[in-house]
Amino acid sequence: MGVASAVMVTVLPGVAVPVESHASGRVEQPPGTLSITVPAAVSLGGASPGSSISRQMGEVRVSDTRGRRPAVWTATVSASDFTTPGGGAARQISRSQLSYWSGPATSTMGPGTRVPGQATSAQAQSLSVPRTAFTKTSGNGNNTTAWQPTLILAVPATAVGGTYTGTVTHSVA
């Protein structure tokens, strides 16, 4: 089974408004960007119908160069259903069978509080709906945060043999 991860989502900054000043002082700099990078593709390996498989998907990283006060953001994760060629219910694994847990931050740069959406495997959540993967709730200035989420796929007992593909998408705002 293979899981194709979304490659990159970038929130583009707005246009900087010119600042006029006749006295000495600070001039506003153009805003930076808020972006997220993920692995291009992830292979979960093989599993028999009625079993489950778990694998870390690799590093997910949020980079925030907006320099805002406060510099807060929320990273969200969602998934598609998994399918194998041929169609039919037995050739589809619902996204509700895919669970996600972010785990703790593996690296951070810049001040602020980071909060994982699911800090431990016991807090893994089904991706039947979009979930919070990570948040930065406080702190000013530029920052980065990285984590190594784990995907857990429960293969239905009725699934037919084949290579199933789906998409896991991370976004940040």
Short mmCIF file of N, CA, C and O in Angstrom, two decimals, residues 31-125:
data_model
loop_
_atom_site.label_atom_id
_atom_site.label_comp_id
_atom_site.label_asym_id
_atom_site.label_seq_id
_atom_site.Cartn_x
_atom_site.Cartn_y
_atom_site.Cartn_z
N PRO A 31 6.21 41.53 4.42
CA PRO A 31 5.99 40.32 5.19
C PRO A 31 6.65 39.11 4.54
O PRO A 31 6.89 39.10 3.33
N GLY A 32 6.94 38.11 5.35
CA GLY A 32 7.51 36.87 4.87
C GLY A 32 6.41 35.88 4.51
O GLY A 32 5.32 36.29 4.10
N THR A 33 6.68 34.62 4.68
CA THR A 33 5.71 33.58 4.32
C THR A 33 5.50 32.60 5.46
O THR A 33 6.33 32.47 6.37
N LEU A 34 4.39 31.91 5.38
CA LEU A 34 4.07 30.79 6.26
C LEU A 34 3.93 29.59 5.34
O LEU A 34 3.10 29.60 4.43
N SER A 35 4.78 28.57 5.52
CA SER A 35 4.77 27.44 4.60
C SER A 35 4.91 26.13 5.35
O SER A 35 5.34 26.10 6.51
N ILE A 36 4.55 25.04 4.68
CA ILE A 36 4.68 23.71 5.25
C ILE A 36 5.26 22.78 4.20
O ILE A 36 4.92 22.88 3.02
N THR A 37 6.20 21.94 4.60
CA THR A 37 6.78 20.95 3.70
C THR A 37 6.54 19.56 4.28
O THR A 37 6.53 19.38 5.51
N VAL A 38 6.34 18.60 3.39
CA VAL A 38 6.04 17.22 3.77
C VAL A 38 6.77 16.27 2.85
O VAL A 38 7.21 16.66 1.77
N PRO A 39 6.90 14.99 3.21
CA PRO A 39 7.49 14.02 2.29
C PRO A 39 6.64 13.91 1.02
O PRO A 39 5.41 14.01 1.08
N ALA A 40 7.28 13.71 -0.12
CA ALA A 40 6.55 13.60 -1.39
C ALA A 40 5.72 12.33 -1.46
O ALA A 40 4.64 12.31 -2.01
N ALA A 41 6.23 11.23 -0.90
CA ALA A 41 5.52 9.96 -0.95
C ALA A 41 5.91 9.12 0.25
O ALA A 41 7.03 9.22 0.77
N VAL A 42 4.98 8.29 0.69
CA VAL A 42 5.20 7.42 1.84
C VAL A 42 4.66 6.04 1.48
O VAL A 42 3.55 5.93 0.96
N SER A 43 5.43 4.98 1.75
CA SER A 43 4.94 3.63 1.56
C SER A 43 4.70 3.01 2.92
O SER A 43 5.59 2.96 3.76
N LEU A 44 3.47 2.57 3.15
CA LEU A 44 3.16 1.93 4.43
C LEU A 44 3.58 0.46 4.46
O LEU A 44 3.61 -0.14 5.52
N GLY A 45 3.85 -0.12 3.31
CA GLY A 45 4.22 -1.53 3.25
C GLY A 45 2.99 -2.39 2.98
O GLY A 45 1.99 -1.91 2.47
N GLY A 46 3.06 -3.65 3.36
CA GLY A 46 1.96 -4.58 3.09
C GLY A 46 1.26 -5.02 4.36
O GLY A 46 1.86 -5.07 5.43
N ALA A 47 -0.01 -5.36 4.23
CA ALA A 47 -0.79 -5.86 5.36
C ALA A 47 -1.89 -6.76 4.81
O ALA A 47 -2.37 -6.58 3.70
N SER A 48 -2.29 -7.72 5.59
CA SER A 48 -3.36 -8.64 5.21
C SER A 48 -4.71 -8.04 5.56
O SER A 48 -4.82 -7.25 6.51
N PRO A 49 -5.76 -8.43 4.83
CA PRO A 49 -7.11 -7.97 5.20
C PRO A 49 -7.41 -8.33 6.66
O PRO A 49 -7.03 -9.40 7.14
N GLY A 50 -8.02 -7.39 7.37
CA GLY A 50 -8.34 -7.60 8.77
C GLY A 50 -7.22 -7.24 9.73
O GLY A 50 -7.35 -7.41 10.94
N SER A 51 -6.11 -6.72 9.21
CA SER A 51 -5.00 -6.32 10.09
C SER A 51 -4.76 -4.82 9.94
O SER A 51 -5.47 -4.13 9.23
N SER A 52 -3.74 -4.32 10.61
CA SER A 52 -3.38 -2.90 10.47
C SER A 52 -1.88 -2.77 10.30
O SER A 52 -1.12 -3.69 10.63
N ILE A 53 -1.49 -1.63 9.79
CA ILE A 53 -0.07 -1.34 9.58
C ILE A 53 0.19 0.09 10.02
O ILE A 53 -0.66 0.96 9.84
N SER A 54 1.36 0.31 10.60
CA SER A 54 1.71 1.62 11.15
C SER A 54 3.10 2.00 10.67
O SER A 54 4.01 1.16 10.62
N ARG A 55 3.26 3.29 10.30
CA ARG A 55 4.56 3.75 9.81
C ARG A 55 4.67 5.25 10.02
O ARG A 55 3.72 5.99 9.80
N GLN A 56 5.88 5.70 10.41
CA GLN A 56 6.13 7.15 10.44
C GLN A 56 6.23 7.63 8.99
O GLN A 56 6.79 6.94 8.14
N MET A 57 5.67 8.80 8.72
CA MET A 57 5.65 9.27 7.34
C MET A 57 6.82 10.16 6.98
O MET A 57 6.96 10.56 5.83
N GLY A 58 7.69 10.48 7.92
CA GLY A 58 8.81 11.37 7.66
C GLY A 58 8.52 12.76 8.21
O GLY A 58 7.47 13.01 8.78
N GLU A 59 9.47 13.66 8.03
CA GLU A 59 9.37 14.98 8.66
C GLU A 59 8.36 15.89 7.98
O GLU A 59 8.35 16.04 6.77
N VAL A 60 7.55 16.53 8.81
CA VAL A 60 6.68 17.63 8.41
C VAL A 60 7.25 18.87 9.08
O VAL A 60 7.56 18.84 10.27
N ARG A 61 7.37 19.96 8.33
CA ARG A 61 8.01 21.17 8.88
C ARG A 61 7.22 22.41 8.50
O ARG A 61 6.91 22.63 7.33
N VAL A 62 6.92 23.23 9.51
CA VAL A 62 6.31 24.54 9.29
C VAL A 62 7.40 25.59 9.45
O VAL A 62 8.15 25.57 10.43
N SER A 63 7.49 26.50 8.47
CA SER A 63 8.43 27.63 8.52
C SER A 63 7.61 28.91 8.46
O SER A 63 6.81 29.10 7.55
N ASP A 64 7.85 29.78 9.44
CA ASP A 64 7.12 31.03 9.54
C ASP A 64 8.13 32.17 9.54
O ASP A 64 8.84 32.38 10.52
N THR A 65 8.20 32.89 8.43
CA THR A 65 9.12 34.03 8.32
C THR A 65 8.36 35.35 8.26
O THR A 65 8.89 36.35 7.79
N ARG A 66 7.11 35.35 8.73
CA ARG A 66 6.29 36.56 8.71
C ARG A 66 6.73 37.58 9.75
O ARG A 66 6.43 38.76 9.64
N GLY A 67 7.40 37.12 10.82
CA GLY A 67 7.87 38.03 11.86
C GLY A 67 6.75 38.72 12.62
O GLY A 67 6.94 39.80 13.16
N ARG A 68 5.60 38.12 12.66
CA ARG A 68 4.43 38.73 13.31
C ARG A 68 4.50 38.70 14.83
O ARG A 68 5.21 37.92 15.41
N ARG A 69 3.65 39.54 15.40
CA ARG A 69 3.44 39.55 16.85
C ARG A 69 1.96 39.41 17.09
O ARG A 69 1.23 40.35 16.79
N PRO A 70 1.45 38.38 17.60
CA PRO A 70 2.13 37.10 17.83
C PRO A 70 2.21 36.29 16.53
O PRO A 70 1.41 36.47 15.63
N ALA A 71 3.19 35.41 16.46
CA ALA A 71 3.39 34.54 15.30
C ALA A 71 2.76 33.19 15.62
O ALA A 71 3.44 32.26 16.05
N VAL A 72 1.46 33.11 15.46
CA VAL A 72 0.74 31.86 15.77
C VAL A 72 0.22 31.24 14.48
O VAL A 72 0.00 31.93 13.48
N TRP A 73 0.05 29.92 14.49
CA TRP A 73 -0.46 29.21 13.33
C TRP A 73 -1.04 27.86 13.76
O TRP A 73 -0.80 27.39 14.87
N THR A 74 -1.81 27.25 12.85
CA THR A 74 -2.36 25.91 13.06
C THR A 74 -2.10 25.10 11.80
O THR A 74 -2.44 25.54 10.69
N ALA A 75 -1.50 23.94 11.96
CA ALA A 75 -1.30 22.99 10.85
C ALA A 75 -2.41 21.95 10.93
O ALA A 75 -2.69 21.41 12.01
N THR A 76 -3.03 21.68 9.79
CA THR A 76 -4.15 20.75 9.71
C THR A 76 -3.78 19.59 8.79
O THR A 76 -3.04 19.78 7.82
N VAL A 77 -4.29 18.40 9.10
CA VAL A 77 -4.06 17.22 8.26
C VAL A 77 -5.40 16.62 7.84
O VAL A 77 -6.36 16.62 8.62
N SER A 78 -5.46 16.16 6.61
CA SER A 78 -6.66 15.49 6.10
C SER A 78 -6.21 14.37 5.16
O SER A 78 -5.04 14.28 4.81
N ALA A 79 -7.16 13.53 4.76
CA ALA A 79 -6.81 12.40 3.89
C ALA A 79 -7.93 12.10 2.92
O ALA A 79 -9.10 12.43 3.16
N SER A 80 -7.56 11.45 1.83
CA SER A 80 -8.54 10.93 0.88
C SER A 80 -8.79 9.46 1.22
O SER A 80 -8.09 8.87 2.05
N ASP A 81 -9.78 8.86 0.56
CA ASP A 81 -9.95 7.42 0.64
C ASP A 81 -8.80 6.76 -0.11
O ASP A 81 -8.16 7.38 -0.97
N PHE A 82 -8.54 5.49 0.18
CA PHE A 82 -7.51 4.73 -0.50
C PHE A 82 -8.18 3.78 -1.48
O PHE A 82 -9.16 3.11 -1.12
N THR A 83 -7.67 3.73 -2.71
CA THR A 83 -8.28 2.87 -3.72
C THR A 83 -7.22 2.08 -4.46
O THR A 83 -6.04 2.44 -4.48
N THR A 84 -7.66 0.98 -5.05
CA THR A 84 -6.84 0.19 -5.94
C THR A 84 -7.62 0.05 -7.24
O THR A 84 -8.86 0.10 -7.22
N PRO A 85 -6.97 -0.07 -8.39
CA PRO A 85 -7.68 -0.11 -9.67
C PRO A 85 -8.76 -1.20 -9.71
O PRO A 85 -8.62 -2.26 -9.11
N GLY A 86 -9.83 -0.90 -10.42
CA GLY A 86 -10.89 -1.88 -10.62
C GLY A 86 -12.22 -1.45 -10.07
O GLY A 86 -13.26 -1.92 -10.50
N GLY A 87 -12.23 -0.54 -9.10
CA GLY A 87 -13.48 -0.04 -8.55
C GLY A 87 -14.18 -1.03 -7.64
O GLY A 87 -13.75 -2.16 -7.45
N GLY A 88 -15.29 -0.59 -7.07
CA GLY A 88 -16.07 -1.42 -6.17
C GLY A 88 -15.71 -1.19 -4.72
O GLY A 88 -14.60 -0.75 -4.39
N ALA A 89 -16.67 -1.51 -3.84
CA ALA A 89 -16.48 -1.27 -2.41
C ALA A 89 -15.30 -2.03 -1.83
O ALA A 89 -14.61 -1.54 -0.94
N ALA A 90 -15.04 -3.24 -2.31
CA ALA A 90 -13.93 -4.04 -1.77
C ALA A 90 -12.58 -3.50 -2.21
O ALA A 90 -11.55 -3.93 -1.71
N ARG A 91 -12.58 -2.57 -3.16
CA ARG A 91 -11.33 -1.99 -3.66
C ARG A 91 -11.11 -0.56 -3.13
O ARG A 91 -10.37 0.21 -3.69
N GLN A 92 -11.80 -0.23 -2.06
CA GLN A 92 -11.67 1.08 -1.44
C GLN A 92 -11.54 0.92 0.07
O GLN A 92 -12.27 0.14 0.68
N ILE A 93 -10.59 1.65 0.65
CA ILE A 93 -10.44 1.71 2.10
C ILE A 93 -10.76 3.15 2.50
O ILE A 93 -10.09 4.09 2.05
N SER A 94 -11.78 3.32 3.30
CA SER A 94 -12.23 4.65 3.71
C SER A 94 -11.15 5.37 4.51
O SER A 94 -10.43 4.76 5.31
N ARG A 95 -11.09 6.69 4.33
CA ARG A 95 -10.15 7.51 5.11
C ARG A 95 -10.40 7.37 6.61
O ARG A 95 -9.53 7.64 7.42
N SER A 96 -11.61 6.96 7.00
CA SER A 96 -11.90 6.77 8.43
C SER A 96 -11.09 5.61 9.01
O SER A 96 -10.96 5.51 10.23
N GLN A 97 -10.52 4.77 8.16
CA GLN A 97 -9.67 3.66 8.61
C GLN A 97 -8.21 4.09 8.81
O GLN A 97 -7.39 3.30 9.27
N LEU A 98 -7.89 5.34 8.44
CA LEU A 98 -6.53 5.87 8.60
C LEU A 98 -6.49 6.76 9.82
O LEU A 98 -7.27 7.71 9.93
N SER A 99 -5.60 6.46 10.75
CA SER A 99 -5.41 7.29 11.94
C SER A 99 -4.06 7.98 11.87
O SER A 99 -3.13 7.52 11.20
N TYR A 100 -3.95 9.08 12.62
CA TYR A 100 -2.77 9.95 12.58
C TYR A 100 -2.44 10.38 13.99
O TYR A 100 -3.33 10.69 14.78
N TRP A 101 -1.17 10.36 14.32
CA TRP A 101 -0.73 11.04 15.54
C TRP A 101 0.57 11.75 15.25
O TRP A 101 1.48 11.21 14.66
N SER A 102 0.61 13.03 15.63
CA SER A 102 1.73 13.89 15.30
C SER A 102 2.97 13.57 16.12
O SER A 102 4.08 13.70 15.63
N GLY A 103 2.80 13.19 17.37
CA GLY A 103 3.95 13.04 18.26
C GLY A 103 4.47 14.41 18.66
O GLY A 103 3.94 15.44 18.23
N PRO A 104 5.53 14.46 19.46
CA PRO A 104 6.07 15.75 19.91
C PRO A 104 6.90 16.42 18.81
O PRO A 104 7.24 15.78 17.81
N ALA A 105 7.21 17.67 18.99
CA ALA A 105 8.10 18.37 18.06
C ALA A 105 9.47 17.70 18.09
O ALA A 105 9.99 17.37 19.16
N THR A 106 10.06 17.49 16.92
CA THR A 106 11.40 16.91 16.83
C THR A 106 12.47 17.99 16.75
O THR A 106 13.62 17.74 17.06
N SER A 107 12.06 19.20 16.31
CA SER A 107 12.97 20.34 16.35
C SER A 107 12.14 21.62 16.28
O SER A 107 11.07 21.65 15.68
N THR A 108 12.66 22.66 16.94
CA THR A 108 12.02 23.97 16.92
C THR A 108 13.09 25.04 16.85
O THR A 108 14.23 24.82 17.29
N MET A 109 12.73 26.17 16.28
CA MET A 109 13.60 27.34 16.27
C MET A 109 12.71 28.55 16.48
O MET A 109 11.62 28.62 15.90
N GLY A 110 13.14 29.45 17.31
CA GLY A 110 12.34 30.64 17.60
C GLY A 110 11.50 30.45 18.84
O GLY A 110 11.20 29.33 19.25
N PRO A 111 11.10 31.57 19.45
CA PRO A 111 10.35 31.49 20.70
C PRO A 111 8.90 31.09 20.48
O PRO A 111 8.37 31.23 19.39
N GLY A 112 8.29 30.58 21.54
CA GLY A 112 6.85 30.30 21.49
C GLY A 112 6.50 28.92 21.99
O GLY A 112 7.36 28.07 22.20
N THR A 113 5.21 28.72 22.15
CA THR A 113 4.68 27.45 22.64
C THR A 113 4.12 26.67 21.47
O THR A 113 3.28 27.16 20.73
N ARG A 114 4.60 25.43 21.31
CA ARG A 114 4.08 24.53 20.29
C ARG A 114 3.28 23.44 20.96
O ARG A 114 3.68 22.92 22.00
N VAL A 115 2.15 23.06 20.36
CA VAL A 115 1.26 22.05 20.94
C VAL A 115 0.94 21.01 19.88
O VAL A 115 0.33 21.33 18.86
N PRO A 116 1.34 19.74 20.11
CA PRO A 116 0.99 18.70 19.14
C PRO A 116 -0.50 18.40 19.18
O PRO A 116 -1.13 18.47 20.23
N GLY A 117 -1.05 18.08 18.02
CA GLY A 117 -2.46 17.71 17.97
C GLY A 117 -2.72 16.39 18.67
O GLY A 117 -3.76 16.20 19.30
N GLN A 118 -1.78 15.47 18.58
CA GLN A 118 -1.87 14.15 19.21
C GLN A 118 -0.46 13.80 19.70
O GLN A 118 0.35 13.30 18.95
N ALA A 119 -0.20 14.08 20.95
CA ALA A 119 1.15 13.95 21.49
C ALA A 119 1.61 12.50 21.61
O ALA A 119 2.80 12.20 21.50
N THR A 120 0.69 11.57 21.84
CA THR A 120 1.05 10.16 22.05
C THR A 120 0.23 9.26 21.13
O THR A 120 -0.81 9.66 20.61
N SER A 121 0.65 8.01 20.99
CA SER A 121 -0.08 7.06 20.15
C SER A 121 -1.49 6.81 20.69
O SER A 121 -2.40 6.53 19.93
N ALA A 122 -1.66 6.93 22.00
CA ALA A 122 -3.00 6.75 22.60
C ALA A 122 -3.97 7.83 22.15
O ALA A 122 -5.18 7.66 22.25
N GLN A 123 -3.45 8.96 21.65
CA GLN A 123 -4.29 10.07 21.20
C GLN A 123 -4.49 10.09 19.68
O GLN A 123 -5.04 11.05 19.14
N ALA A 124 -4.06 9.03 18.98
CA ALA A 124 -4.22 8.95 17.52
C ALA A 124 -5.68 9.18 17.16
O ALA A 124 -6.59 8.73 17.86
N GLN A 125 -5.90 9.92 16.05
CA GLN A 125 -7.26 10.25 15.61
C GLN A 125 -7.49 9.80 14.18
O GLN A 125 -6.60 9.93 13.33
#
